[in-house]
CSV table of C-alpha atoms in Angstrom, one decimal:
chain,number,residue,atom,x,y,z
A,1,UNK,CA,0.0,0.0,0.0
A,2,UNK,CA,1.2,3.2,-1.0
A,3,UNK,CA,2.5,5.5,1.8
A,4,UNK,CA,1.2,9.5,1.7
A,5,UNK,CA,3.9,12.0,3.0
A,6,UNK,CA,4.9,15.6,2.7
A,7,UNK,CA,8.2,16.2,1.5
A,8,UNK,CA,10.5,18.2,-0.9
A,9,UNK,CA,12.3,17.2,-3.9
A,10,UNK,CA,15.3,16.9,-2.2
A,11,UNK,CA,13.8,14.9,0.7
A,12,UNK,CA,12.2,12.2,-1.6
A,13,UNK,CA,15.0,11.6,-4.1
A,14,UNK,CA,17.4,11.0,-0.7
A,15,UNK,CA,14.7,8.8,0.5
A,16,UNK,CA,14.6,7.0,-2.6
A,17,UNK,CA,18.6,6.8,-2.5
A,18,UNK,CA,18.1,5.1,1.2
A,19,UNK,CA,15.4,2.7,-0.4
A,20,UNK,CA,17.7,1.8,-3.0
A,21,UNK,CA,20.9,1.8,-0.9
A,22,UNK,CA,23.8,1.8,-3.4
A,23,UNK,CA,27.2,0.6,-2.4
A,24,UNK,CA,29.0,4.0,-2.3
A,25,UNK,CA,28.4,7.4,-2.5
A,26,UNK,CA,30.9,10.0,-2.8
A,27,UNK,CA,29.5,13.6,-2.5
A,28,UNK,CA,30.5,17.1,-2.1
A,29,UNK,CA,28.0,20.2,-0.9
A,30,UNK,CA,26.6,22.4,-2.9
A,31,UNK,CA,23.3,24.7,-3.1
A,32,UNK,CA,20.7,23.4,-4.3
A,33,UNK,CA,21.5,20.1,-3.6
A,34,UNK,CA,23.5,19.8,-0.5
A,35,UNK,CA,20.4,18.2,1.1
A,36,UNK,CA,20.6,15.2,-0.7
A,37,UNK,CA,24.4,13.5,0.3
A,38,UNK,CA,23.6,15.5,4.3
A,39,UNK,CA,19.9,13.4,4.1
A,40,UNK,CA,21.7,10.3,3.1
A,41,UNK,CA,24.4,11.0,5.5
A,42,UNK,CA,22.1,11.0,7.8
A,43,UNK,CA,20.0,7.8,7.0
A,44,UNK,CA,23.7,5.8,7.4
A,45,UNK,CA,24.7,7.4,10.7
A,46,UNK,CA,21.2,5.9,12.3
A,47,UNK,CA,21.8,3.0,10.6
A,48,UNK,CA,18.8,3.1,8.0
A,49,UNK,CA,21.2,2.2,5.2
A,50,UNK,CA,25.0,0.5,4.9
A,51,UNK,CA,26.3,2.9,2.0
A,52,UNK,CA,29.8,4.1,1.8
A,53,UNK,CA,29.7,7.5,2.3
A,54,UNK,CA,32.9,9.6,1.1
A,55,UNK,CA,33.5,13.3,2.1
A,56,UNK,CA,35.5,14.5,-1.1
A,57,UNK,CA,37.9,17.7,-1.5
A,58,UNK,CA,35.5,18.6,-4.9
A,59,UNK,CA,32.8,18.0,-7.3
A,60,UNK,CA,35.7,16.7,-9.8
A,61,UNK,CA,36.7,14.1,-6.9
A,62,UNK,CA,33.2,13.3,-6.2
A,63,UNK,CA,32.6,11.9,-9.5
A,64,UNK,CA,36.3,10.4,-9.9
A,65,UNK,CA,35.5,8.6,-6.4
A,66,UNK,CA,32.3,7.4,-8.1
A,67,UNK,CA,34.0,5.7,-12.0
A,68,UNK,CA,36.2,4.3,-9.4
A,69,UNK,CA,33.6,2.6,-6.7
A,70,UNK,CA,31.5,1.4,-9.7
A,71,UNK,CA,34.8,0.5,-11.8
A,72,UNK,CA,35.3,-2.0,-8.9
A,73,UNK,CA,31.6,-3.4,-8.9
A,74,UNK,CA,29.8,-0.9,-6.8
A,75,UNK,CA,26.8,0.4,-7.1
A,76,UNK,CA,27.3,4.5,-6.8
A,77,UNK,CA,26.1,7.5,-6.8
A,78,UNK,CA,26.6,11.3,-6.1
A,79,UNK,CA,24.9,14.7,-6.4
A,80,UNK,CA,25.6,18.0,-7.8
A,81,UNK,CA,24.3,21.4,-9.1
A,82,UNK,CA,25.8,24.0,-11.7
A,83,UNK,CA,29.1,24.7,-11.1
A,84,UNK,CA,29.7,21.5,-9.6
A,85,UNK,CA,28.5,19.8,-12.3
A,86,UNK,CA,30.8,21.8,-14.8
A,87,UNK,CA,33.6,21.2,-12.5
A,88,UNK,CA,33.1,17.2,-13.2
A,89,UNK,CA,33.3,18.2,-17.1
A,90,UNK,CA,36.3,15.7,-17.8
A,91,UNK,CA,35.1,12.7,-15.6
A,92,UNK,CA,31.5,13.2,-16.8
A,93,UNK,CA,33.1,11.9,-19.9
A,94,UNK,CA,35.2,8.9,-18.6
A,95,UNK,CA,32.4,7.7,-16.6
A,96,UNK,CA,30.3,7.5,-20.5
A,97,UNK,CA,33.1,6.3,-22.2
A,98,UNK,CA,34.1,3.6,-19.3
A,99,UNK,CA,30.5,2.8,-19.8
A,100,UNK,CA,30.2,2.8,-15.9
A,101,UNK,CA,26.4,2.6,-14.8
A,102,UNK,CA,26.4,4.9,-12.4
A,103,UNK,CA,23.8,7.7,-11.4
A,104,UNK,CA,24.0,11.2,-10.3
A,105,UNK,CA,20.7,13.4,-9.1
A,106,UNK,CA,21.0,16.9,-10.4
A,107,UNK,CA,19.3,19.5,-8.7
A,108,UNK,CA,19.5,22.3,-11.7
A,109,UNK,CA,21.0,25.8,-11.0
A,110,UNK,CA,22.2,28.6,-13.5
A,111,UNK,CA,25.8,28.4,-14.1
A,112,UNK,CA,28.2,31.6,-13.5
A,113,UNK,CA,28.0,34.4,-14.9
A,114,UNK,CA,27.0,36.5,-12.9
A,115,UNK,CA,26.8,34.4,-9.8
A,116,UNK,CA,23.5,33.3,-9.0
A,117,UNK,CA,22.1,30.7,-7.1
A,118,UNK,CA,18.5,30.0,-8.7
A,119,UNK,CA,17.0,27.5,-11.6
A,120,UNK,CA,17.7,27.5,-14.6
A,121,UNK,CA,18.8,24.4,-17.1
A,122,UNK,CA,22.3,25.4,-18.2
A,123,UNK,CA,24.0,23.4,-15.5
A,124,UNK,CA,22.5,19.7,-17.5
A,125,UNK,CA,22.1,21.2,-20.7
A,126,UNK,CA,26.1,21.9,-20.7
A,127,UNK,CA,26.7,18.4,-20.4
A,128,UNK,CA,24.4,17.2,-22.7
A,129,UNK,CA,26.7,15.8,-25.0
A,130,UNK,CA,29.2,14.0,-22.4
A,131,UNK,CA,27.3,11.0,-23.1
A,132,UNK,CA,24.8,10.4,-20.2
A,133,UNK,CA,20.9,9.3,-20.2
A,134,UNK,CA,19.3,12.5,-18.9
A,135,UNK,CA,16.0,12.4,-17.5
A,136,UNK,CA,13.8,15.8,-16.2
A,137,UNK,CA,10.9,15.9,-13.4
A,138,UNK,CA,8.3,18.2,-13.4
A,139,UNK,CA,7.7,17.7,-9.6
A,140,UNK,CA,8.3,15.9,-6.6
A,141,UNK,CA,6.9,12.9,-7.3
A,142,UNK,CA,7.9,12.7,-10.2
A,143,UNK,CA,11.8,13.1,-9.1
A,144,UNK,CA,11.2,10.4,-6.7
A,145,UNK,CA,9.9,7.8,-9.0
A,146,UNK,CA,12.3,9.3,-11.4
A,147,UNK,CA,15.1,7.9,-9.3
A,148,UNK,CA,13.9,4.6,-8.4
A,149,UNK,CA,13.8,3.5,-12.1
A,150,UNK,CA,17.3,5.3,-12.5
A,151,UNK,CA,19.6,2.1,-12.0
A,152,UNK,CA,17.1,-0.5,-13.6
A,153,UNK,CA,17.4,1.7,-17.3
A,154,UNK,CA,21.4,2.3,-16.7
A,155,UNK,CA,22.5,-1.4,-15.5
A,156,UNK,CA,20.6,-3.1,-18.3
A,157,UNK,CA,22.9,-4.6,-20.3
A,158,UNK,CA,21.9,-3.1,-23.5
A,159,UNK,CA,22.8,-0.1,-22.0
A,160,UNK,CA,25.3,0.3,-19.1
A,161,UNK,CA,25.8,4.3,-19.4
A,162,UNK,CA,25.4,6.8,-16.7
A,163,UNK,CA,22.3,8.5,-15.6
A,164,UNK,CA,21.1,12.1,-14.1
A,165,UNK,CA,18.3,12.4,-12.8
A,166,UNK,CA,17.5,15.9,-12.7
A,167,UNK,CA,15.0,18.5,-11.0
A,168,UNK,CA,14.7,22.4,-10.9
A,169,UNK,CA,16.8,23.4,-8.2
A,170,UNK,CA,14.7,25.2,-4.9
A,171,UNK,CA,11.5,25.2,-7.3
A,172,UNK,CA,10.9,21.3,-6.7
A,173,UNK,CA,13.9,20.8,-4.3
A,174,UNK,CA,13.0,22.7,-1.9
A,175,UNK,CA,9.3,23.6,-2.3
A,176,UNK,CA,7.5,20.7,0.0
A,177,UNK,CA,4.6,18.6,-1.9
A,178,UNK,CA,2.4,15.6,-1.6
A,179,UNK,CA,3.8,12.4,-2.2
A,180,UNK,CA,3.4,8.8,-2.6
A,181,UNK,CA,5.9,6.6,-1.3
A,182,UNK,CA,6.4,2.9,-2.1
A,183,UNK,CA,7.1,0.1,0.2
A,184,UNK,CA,11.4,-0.5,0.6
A,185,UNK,CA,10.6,-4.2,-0.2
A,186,UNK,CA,8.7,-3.0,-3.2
A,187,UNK,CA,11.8,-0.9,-4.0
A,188,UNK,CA,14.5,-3.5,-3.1
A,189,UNK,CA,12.7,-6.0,-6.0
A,190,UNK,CA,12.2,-3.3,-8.4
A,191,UNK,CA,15.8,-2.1,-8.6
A,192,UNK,CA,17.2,-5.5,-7.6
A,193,UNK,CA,20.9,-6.5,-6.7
A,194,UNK,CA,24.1,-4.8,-9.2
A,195,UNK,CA,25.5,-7.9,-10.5
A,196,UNK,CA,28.2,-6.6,-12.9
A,197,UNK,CA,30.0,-9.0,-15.4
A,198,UNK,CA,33.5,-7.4,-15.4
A,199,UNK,CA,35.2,-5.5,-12.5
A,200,UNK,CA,37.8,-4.6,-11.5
A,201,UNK,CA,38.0,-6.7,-8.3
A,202,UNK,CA,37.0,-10.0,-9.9
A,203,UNK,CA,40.3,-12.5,-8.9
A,204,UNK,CA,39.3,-14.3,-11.4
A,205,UNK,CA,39.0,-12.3,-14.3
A,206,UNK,CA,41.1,-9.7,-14.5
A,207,UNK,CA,40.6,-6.6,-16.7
A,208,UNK,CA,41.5,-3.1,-17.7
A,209,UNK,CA,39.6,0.1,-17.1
A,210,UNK,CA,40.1,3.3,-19.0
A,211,UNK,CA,43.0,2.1,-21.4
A,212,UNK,CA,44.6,4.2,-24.0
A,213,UNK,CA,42.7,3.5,-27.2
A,214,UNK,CA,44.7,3.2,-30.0
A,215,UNK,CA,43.0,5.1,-33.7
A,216,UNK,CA,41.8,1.7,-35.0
A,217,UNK,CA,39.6,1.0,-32.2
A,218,UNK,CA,38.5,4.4,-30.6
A,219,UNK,CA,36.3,5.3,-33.1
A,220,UNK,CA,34.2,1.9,-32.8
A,221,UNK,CA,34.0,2.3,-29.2
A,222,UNK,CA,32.1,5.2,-29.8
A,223,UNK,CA,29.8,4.0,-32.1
A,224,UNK,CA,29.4,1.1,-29.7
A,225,UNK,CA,28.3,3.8,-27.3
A,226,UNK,CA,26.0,6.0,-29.4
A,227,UNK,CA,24.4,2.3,-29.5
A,228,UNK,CA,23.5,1.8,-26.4
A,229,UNK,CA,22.3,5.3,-26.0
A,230,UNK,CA,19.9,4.4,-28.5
A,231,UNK,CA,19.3,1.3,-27.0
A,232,UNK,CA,18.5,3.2,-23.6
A,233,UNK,CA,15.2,4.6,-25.1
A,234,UNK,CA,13.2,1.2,-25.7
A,235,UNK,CA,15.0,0.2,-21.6
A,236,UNK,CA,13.4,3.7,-20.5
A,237,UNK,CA,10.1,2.7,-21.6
A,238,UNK,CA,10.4,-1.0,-20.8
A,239,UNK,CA,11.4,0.0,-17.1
A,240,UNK,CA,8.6,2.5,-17.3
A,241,UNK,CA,5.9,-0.2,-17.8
A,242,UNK,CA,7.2,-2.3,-15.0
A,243,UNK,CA,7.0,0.7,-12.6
A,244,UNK,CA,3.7,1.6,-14.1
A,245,UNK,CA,2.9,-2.2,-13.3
A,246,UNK,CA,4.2,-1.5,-9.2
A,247,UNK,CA,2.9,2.1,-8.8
A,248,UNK,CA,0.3,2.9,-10.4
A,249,UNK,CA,2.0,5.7,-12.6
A,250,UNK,CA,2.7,6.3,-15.8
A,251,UNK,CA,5.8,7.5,-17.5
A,252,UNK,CA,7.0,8.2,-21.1
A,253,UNK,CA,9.7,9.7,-23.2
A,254,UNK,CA,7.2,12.8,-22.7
A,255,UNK,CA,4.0,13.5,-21.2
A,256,UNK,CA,0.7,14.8,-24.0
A,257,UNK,CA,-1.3,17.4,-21.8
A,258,UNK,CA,-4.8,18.2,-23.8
A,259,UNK,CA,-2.9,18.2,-27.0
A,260,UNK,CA,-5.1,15.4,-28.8
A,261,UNK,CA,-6.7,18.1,-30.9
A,262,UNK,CA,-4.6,20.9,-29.9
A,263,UNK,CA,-3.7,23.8,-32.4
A,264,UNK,CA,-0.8,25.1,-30.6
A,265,UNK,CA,1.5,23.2,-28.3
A,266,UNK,CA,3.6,24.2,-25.6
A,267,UNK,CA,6.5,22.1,-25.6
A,268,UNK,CA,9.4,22.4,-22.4
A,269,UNK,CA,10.8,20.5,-19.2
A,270,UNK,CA,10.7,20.7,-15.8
A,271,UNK,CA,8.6,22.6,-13.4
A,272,UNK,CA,7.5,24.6,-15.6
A,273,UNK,CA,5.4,22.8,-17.7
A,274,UNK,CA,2.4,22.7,-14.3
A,275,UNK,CA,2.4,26.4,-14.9
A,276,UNK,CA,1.6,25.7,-18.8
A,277,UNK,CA,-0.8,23.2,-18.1
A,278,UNK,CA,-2.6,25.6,-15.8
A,279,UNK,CA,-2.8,28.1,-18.6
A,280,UNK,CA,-3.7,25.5,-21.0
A,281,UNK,CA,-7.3,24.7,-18.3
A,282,UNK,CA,-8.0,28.2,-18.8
A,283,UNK,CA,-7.8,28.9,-22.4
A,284,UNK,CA,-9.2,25.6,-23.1
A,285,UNK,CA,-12.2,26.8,-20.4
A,286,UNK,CA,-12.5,29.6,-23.1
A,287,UNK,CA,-12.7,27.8,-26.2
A,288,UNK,CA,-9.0,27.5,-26.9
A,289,UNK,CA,-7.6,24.6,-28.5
A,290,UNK,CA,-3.8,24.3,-27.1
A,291,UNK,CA,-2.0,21.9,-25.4
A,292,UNK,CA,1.4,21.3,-23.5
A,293,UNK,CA,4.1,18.5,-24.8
A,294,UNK,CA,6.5,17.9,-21.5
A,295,UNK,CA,9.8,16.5,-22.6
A,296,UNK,CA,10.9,13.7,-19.8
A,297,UNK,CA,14.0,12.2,-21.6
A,298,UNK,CA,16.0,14.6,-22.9
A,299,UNK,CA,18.4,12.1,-23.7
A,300,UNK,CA,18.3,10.0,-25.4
A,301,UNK,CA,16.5,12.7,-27.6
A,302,UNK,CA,13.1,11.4,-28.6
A,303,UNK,CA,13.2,13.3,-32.2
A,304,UNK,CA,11.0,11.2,-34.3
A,305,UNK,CA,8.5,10.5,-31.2
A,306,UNK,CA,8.3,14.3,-30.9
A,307,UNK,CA,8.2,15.1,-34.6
A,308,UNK,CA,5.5,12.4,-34.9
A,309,UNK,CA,3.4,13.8,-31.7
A,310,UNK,CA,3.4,17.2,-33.0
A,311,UNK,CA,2.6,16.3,-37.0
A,312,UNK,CA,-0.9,17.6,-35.9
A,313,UNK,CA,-1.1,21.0,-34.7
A,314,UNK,CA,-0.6,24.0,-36.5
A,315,UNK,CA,2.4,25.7,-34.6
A,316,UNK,CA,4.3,25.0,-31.6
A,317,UNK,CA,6.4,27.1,-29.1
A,318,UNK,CA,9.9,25.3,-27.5
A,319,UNK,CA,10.7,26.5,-24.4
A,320,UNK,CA,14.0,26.7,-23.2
A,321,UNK,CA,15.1,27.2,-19.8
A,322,UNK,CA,18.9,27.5,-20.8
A,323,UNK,CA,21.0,29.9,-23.1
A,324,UNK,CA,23.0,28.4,-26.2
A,325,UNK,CA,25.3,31.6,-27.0
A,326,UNK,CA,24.9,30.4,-30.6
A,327,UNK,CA,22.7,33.6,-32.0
A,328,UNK,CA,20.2,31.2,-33.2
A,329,UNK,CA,18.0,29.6,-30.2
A,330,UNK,CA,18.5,27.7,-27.0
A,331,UNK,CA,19.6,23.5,-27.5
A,332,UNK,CA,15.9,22.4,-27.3
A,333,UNK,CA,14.6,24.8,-29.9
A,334,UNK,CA,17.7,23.2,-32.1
A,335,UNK,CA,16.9,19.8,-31.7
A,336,UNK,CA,13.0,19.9,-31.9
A,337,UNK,CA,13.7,21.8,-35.1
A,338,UNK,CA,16.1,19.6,-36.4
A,339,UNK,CA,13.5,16.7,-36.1
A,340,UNK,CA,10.4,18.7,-37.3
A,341,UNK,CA,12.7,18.9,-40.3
A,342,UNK,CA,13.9,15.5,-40.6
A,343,UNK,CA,10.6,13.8,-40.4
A,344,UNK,CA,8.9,16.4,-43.0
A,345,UNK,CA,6.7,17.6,-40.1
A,346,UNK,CA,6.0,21.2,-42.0
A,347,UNK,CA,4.5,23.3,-39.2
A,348,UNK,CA,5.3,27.0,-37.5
A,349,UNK,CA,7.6,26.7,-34.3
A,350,UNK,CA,8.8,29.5,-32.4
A,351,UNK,CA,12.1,29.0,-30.2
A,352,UNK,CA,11.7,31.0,-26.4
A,353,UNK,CA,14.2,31.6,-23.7
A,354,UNK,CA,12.4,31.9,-20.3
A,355,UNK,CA,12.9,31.6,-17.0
A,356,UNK,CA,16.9,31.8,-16.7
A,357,UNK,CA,18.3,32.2,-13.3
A,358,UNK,CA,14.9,31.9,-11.1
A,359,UNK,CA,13.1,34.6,-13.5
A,360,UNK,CA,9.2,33.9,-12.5
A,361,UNK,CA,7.4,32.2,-15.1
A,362,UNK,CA,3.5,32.9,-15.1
A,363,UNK,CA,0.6,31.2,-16.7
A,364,UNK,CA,0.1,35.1,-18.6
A,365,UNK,CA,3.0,34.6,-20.0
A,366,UNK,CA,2.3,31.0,-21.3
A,367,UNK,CA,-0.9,32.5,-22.5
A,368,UNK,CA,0.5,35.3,-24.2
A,369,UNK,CA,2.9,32.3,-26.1
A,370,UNK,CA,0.3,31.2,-27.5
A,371,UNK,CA,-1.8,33.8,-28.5
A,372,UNK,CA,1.3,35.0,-30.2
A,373,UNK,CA,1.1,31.8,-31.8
A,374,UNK,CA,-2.7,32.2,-33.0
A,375,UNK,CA,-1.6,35.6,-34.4
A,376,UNK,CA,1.3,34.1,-36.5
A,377,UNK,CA,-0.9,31.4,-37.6
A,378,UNK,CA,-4.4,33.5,-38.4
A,379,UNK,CA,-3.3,36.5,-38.9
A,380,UNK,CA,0.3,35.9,-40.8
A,381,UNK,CA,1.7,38.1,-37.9
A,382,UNK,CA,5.5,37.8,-38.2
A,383,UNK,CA,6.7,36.7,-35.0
A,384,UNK,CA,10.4,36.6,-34.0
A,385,UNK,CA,11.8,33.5,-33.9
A,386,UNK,CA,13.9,33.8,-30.8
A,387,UNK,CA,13.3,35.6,-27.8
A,388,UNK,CA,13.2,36.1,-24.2
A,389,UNK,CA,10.3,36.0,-22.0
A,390,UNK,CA,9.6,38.1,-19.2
A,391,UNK,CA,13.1,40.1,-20.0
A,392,UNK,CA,12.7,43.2,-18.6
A,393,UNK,CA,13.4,46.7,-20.8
């Protein structure tokens, strides 16, 4: 039977974390996310849970700790935000390339500059391409369940490639909710024992981690990689179903919000998209035909799925809560576009920054997006195709 608590994002994804009980986790504090390793921490010193916990110097030795404990057949784990995250830059890569399947919960943040401490998504989006599964919640429950299925999808053998599981730092980490809990024997059988076939502490097998890779063979290790981060979306949605099967909850590549016969779609991530759906119940109270497409796996990047879910409409707006510093559009608006494209999906899409370092975002706004949509579409009212929202003049 499900068990009903109270409890921030932070609070249930360290729960989760002492339901799950990895082998070792390495961790070094920083805001938004300190919480997390100082819960867990906790939950070992009163004897809740037997992880190895390891105080590190740094973010960077946080996550060489981690390659290392899971290199030798541990299950591990650590947590970060922002500049912590871009301090791990070069072992985010080893630990994708190593094929290590470990996870790390990111509690998003802006990255410098200027300094600030608030959400945004620049901190994951940065390391986007470092090879990790990257999967986004929208709330606290979601960044609970989110991390229960986290070692199932990354341990499968088709994939074995690290996972983030990410959440918008003080908006969901902080901010207390309603949540459902599962059982810890439910947990214990969902997530099962890490049973690894080569490490490094096998007597009987030895074996080499991290090697130099000699021209003739580092290119096919990469494909083999880009393989299994393909493979990782039919795992995502296989592991899905089973924890659909124990929980009662439903989870996707992304979520459809009232966008069956939807004109104009909202798509983003995170947090954000319960404001859009709030706006999209009032304009669809009106007469309004919109919708909202929340993207849950940002990677691997659902392109045809999305392409395919959006073939309908007549213009969509992509949200991004993240700056590219390309002049042309934020990294979601690029991708979605580049799909749209691909699969001959010929529709209007509008590319918006919003929300970038903790700037409020408000279901006027969302309603403005898409009546400046309707005006594009109705009216032929040229819109620009990149801009802010909310930027003040």
């Amino acid at each position: 039977m499900a068990i009903k608590e109270r409890m921030s994002g932070n609070e249930a994804v360290a729960y989760a974390i002492r339901q799950v009980n990895p082998d070792v986790m390495p961790a070094f504090p920083i805001t938004p996310s300190t919480e997390i390793p100082q819960m867990v921490s906790t939950y070992i010193a009163n004897g809740e849970m037997d992880t190895e916990f390891i105080p590190v110097e740094s973010e960077h030795s946080s996550m060489s700790a981690a390659i290392g404990a899971e290199a030798a057949g541990a299950r591990s784990l650590t947590a970060t935000s922002s500049a912590g995250l871009a301090l791990m830059w070069e072992e985010l890569l080893l630990a994708a390339s190593n094929r290590m399947p470990l996870a790390l919960t990111l509690v998003n943040r802006t990255l410098s500059g200027p300094i600030n401490i608030n959400c945004d998504h620049s901190d994951g989006m940065g390391a986007r391409d470092t090879g990790w599964i990257q999967i986004y919640a929208e709330n606290n429950q979601e960044a609970y369940d989110n991390f229960i299925q986290a070692y199932p999808i990354a341990e499968d053998e088709r994939v074995h490639l690290p996972i983030m599981i990410c959440q918008d730092g003080f908006i969901t980490s902080h901010a207390v909710e309603n949540i459902e809990l599962l059982e810890d024997d439910k947990v214990k059988d969902f997530v099962g024992e890490y049973e690894p076939e080569e490490f490094l502490l096998n007597p009987g097998k030895p074996v080499a981690v991290g090697p130099y890779s000699v021209s003739n063979y580092a290119m096919e290790a990469k494909k083999n990689q880009e393989i299994a981060m393909e493979n990782s979306k039919e795992v995502i949605l296989e592991v899905a179903k089973k924890f659909a099967e124990m929980s009662g909850r439903q989870y996707g590549l992304f979520e459809e919000y009232r966008t069956e016969d939807a004109d104009y779609i909202m798509l983003l991530m995170g947090s954000a998209a319960g404001t859009a759906k709030e706006a999209v119940d009032e304009l669809r109270a009106k007469g309004h035909k919109v919708g909202v497409l929340k993207l849950r796996v940002f990677r691997p990047f659902p392109a045809k799925e999305i392409a395919e879910a959006l073939r309908g409409c007549k213009a969509v707006a992509i949200l991004d809560r993240c700056e590219s510093y390309n002049g042309n559009g934020g990294p979601l608006g690029s991708e979605v576009m580049a799909a749209l494209f691909r699969e001959k999906v010929m529709i209007e899409a509008v590319n918006y920054i919003y929300g970038l370092a903790g700037r409020d975002f408000t279901v006027t706004e969302v309603e403005n997006v898409f009546a400046e949509l309707a005006e594009m579409v109705e009216n032929d009212k040229e819109v620009e195709q990149y801009q802010y929202i909310g930027l003040r003049k």
